[in-house]
PDB file of C-alpha atoms in Angstrom:
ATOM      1  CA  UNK A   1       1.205   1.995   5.245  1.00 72.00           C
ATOM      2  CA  UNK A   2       0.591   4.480   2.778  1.00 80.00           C
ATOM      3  CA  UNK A   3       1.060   3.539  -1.453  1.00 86.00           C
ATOM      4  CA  UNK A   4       0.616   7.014  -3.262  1.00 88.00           C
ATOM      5  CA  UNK A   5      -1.838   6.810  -6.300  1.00 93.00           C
ATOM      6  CA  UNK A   6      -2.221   3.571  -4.773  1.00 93.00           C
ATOM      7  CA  UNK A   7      -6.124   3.368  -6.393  1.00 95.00           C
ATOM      8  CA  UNK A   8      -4.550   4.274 -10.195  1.00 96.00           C
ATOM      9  CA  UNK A   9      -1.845   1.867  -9.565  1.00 96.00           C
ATOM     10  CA  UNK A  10      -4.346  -1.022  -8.726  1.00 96.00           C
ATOM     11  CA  UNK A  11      -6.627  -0.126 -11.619  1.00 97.00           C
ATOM     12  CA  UNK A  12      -5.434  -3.126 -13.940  1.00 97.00           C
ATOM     13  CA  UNK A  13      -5.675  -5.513 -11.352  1.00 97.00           C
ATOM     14  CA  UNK A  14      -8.976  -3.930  -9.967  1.00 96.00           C
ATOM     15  CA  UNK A  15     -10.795  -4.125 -13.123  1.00 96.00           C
ATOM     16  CA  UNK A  16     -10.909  -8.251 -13.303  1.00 95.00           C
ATOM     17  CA  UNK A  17     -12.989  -8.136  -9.850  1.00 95.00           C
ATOM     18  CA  UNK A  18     -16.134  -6.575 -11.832  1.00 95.00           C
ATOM     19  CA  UNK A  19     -18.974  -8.118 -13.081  1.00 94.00           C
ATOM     20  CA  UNK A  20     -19.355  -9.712 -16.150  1.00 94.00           C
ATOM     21  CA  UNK A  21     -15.793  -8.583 -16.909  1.00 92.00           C
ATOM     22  CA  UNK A  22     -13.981 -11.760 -17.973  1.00 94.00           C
ATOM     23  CA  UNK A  23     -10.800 -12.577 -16.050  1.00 95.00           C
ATOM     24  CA  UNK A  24      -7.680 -12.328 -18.485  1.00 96.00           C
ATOM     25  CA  UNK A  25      -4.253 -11.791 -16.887  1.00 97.00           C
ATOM     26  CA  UNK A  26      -2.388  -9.990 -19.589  1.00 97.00           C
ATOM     27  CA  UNK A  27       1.115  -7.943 -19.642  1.00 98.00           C
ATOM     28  CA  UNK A  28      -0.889  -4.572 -18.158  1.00 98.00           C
ATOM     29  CA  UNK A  29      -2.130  -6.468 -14.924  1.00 98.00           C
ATOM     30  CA  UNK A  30       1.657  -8.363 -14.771  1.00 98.00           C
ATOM     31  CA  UNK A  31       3.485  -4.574 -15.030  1.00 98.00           C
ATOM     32  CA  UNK A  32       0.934  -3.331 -12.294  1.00 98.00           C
ATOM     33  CA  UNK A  33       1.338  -6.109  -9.908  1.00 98.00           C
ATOM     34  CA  UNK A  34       5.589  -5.611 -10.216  1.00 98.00           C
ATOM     35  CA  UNK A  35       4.591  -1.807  -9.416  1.00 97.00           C
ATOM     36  CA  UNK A  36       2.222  -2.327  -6.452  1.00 96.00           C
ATOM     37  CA  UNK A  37       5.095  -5.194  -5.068  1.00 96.00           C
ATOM     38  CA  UNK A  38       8.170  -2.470  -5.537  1.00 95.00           C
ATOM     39  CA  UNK A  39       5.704   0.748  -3.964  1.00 92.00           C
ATOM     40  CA  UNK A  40       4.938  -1.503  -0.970  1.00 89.00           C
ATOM     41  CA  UNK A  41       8.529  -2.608  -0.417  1.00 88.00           C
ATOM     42  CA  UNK A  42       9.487   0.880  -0.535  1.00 85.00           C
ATOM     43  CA  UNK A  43       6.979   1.922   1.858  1.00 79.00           C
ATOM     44  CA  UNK A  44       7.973   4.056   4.844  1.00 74.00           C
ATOM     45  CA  UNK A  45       6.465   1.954   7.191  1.00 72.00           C
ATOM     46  CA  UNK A  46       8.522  -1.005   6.575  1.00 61.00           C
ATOM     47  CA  UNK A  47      11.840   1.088   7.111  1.00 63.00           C
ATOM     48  CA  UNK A  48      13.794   0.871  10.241  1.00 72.00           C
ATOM     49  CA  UNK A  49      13.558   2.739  12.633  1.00 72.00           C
ATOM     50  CA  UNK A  50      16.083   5.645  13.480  1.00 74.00           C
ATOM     51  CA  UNK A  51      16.711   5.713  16.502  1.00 79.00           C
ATOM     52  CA  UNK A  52      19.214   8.679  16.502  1.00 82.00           C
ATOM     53  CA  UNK A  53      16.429  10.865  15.571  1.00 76.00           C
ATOM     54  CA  UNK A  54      14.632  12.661  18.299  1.00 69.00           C
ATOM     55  CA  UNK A  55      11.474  12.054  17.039  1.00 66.00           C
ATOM     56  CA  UNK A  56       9.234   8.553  18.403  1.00 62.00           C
ATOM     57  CA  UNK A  57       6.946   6.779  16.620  1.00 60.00           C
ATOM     58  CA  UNK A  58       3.577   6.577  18.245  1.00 61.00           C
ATOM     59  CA  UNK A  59       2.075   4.094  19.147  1.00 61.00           C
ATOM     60  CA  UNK A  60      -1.700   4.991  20.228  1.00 60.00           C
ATOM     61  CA  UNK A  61      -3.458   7.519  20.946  1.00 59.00           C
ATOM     62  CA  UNK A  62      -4.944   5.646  24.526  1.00 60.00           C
ATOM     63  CA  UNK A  63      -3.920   8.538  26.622  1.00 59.00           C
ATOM     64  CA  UNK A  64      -6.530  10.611  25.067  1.00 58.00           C
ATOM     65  CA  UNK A  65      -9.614   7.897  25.641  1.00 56.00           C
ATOM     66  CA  UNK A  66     -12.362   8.743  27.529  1.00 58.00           C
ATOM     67  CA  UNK A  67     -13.509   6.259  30.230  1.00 53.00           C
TER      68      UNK A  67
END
């Protein structure tokens, strides 16, 4: 799954996990959790899958492993 700017988007949340940073939830780490929640639902990987397309989703690369 890929969440553009996903890093910039985390940032508020992020920022409690450091050290000697004291750990206050406040409004800027509630707006960039309801951000991170919508990106992720939105997510191309957790569309369905069209199936009229002609194009098939992969799912390996084993048939180019070496033995």
């Amino acid at each position: 799954m890929f969440v553009k700017d996903f890093a910039a988007r985390a940032e508020p949340i992020q920022k409690l996990t450091r050290k000697n940073e004291p750990f206050i939830w406040t409004e800027e780490q509630t707006i960039a959790q309801k951000d991170l929640q919508q990106a992720i639902k939105e997510a191309p990987i957790l569309k369905t899958i069209d199936y009229e397309l002609d194009e098939q989703p992969l799912g390996g690369i084993s048939q180019f492993q070496r033995d």
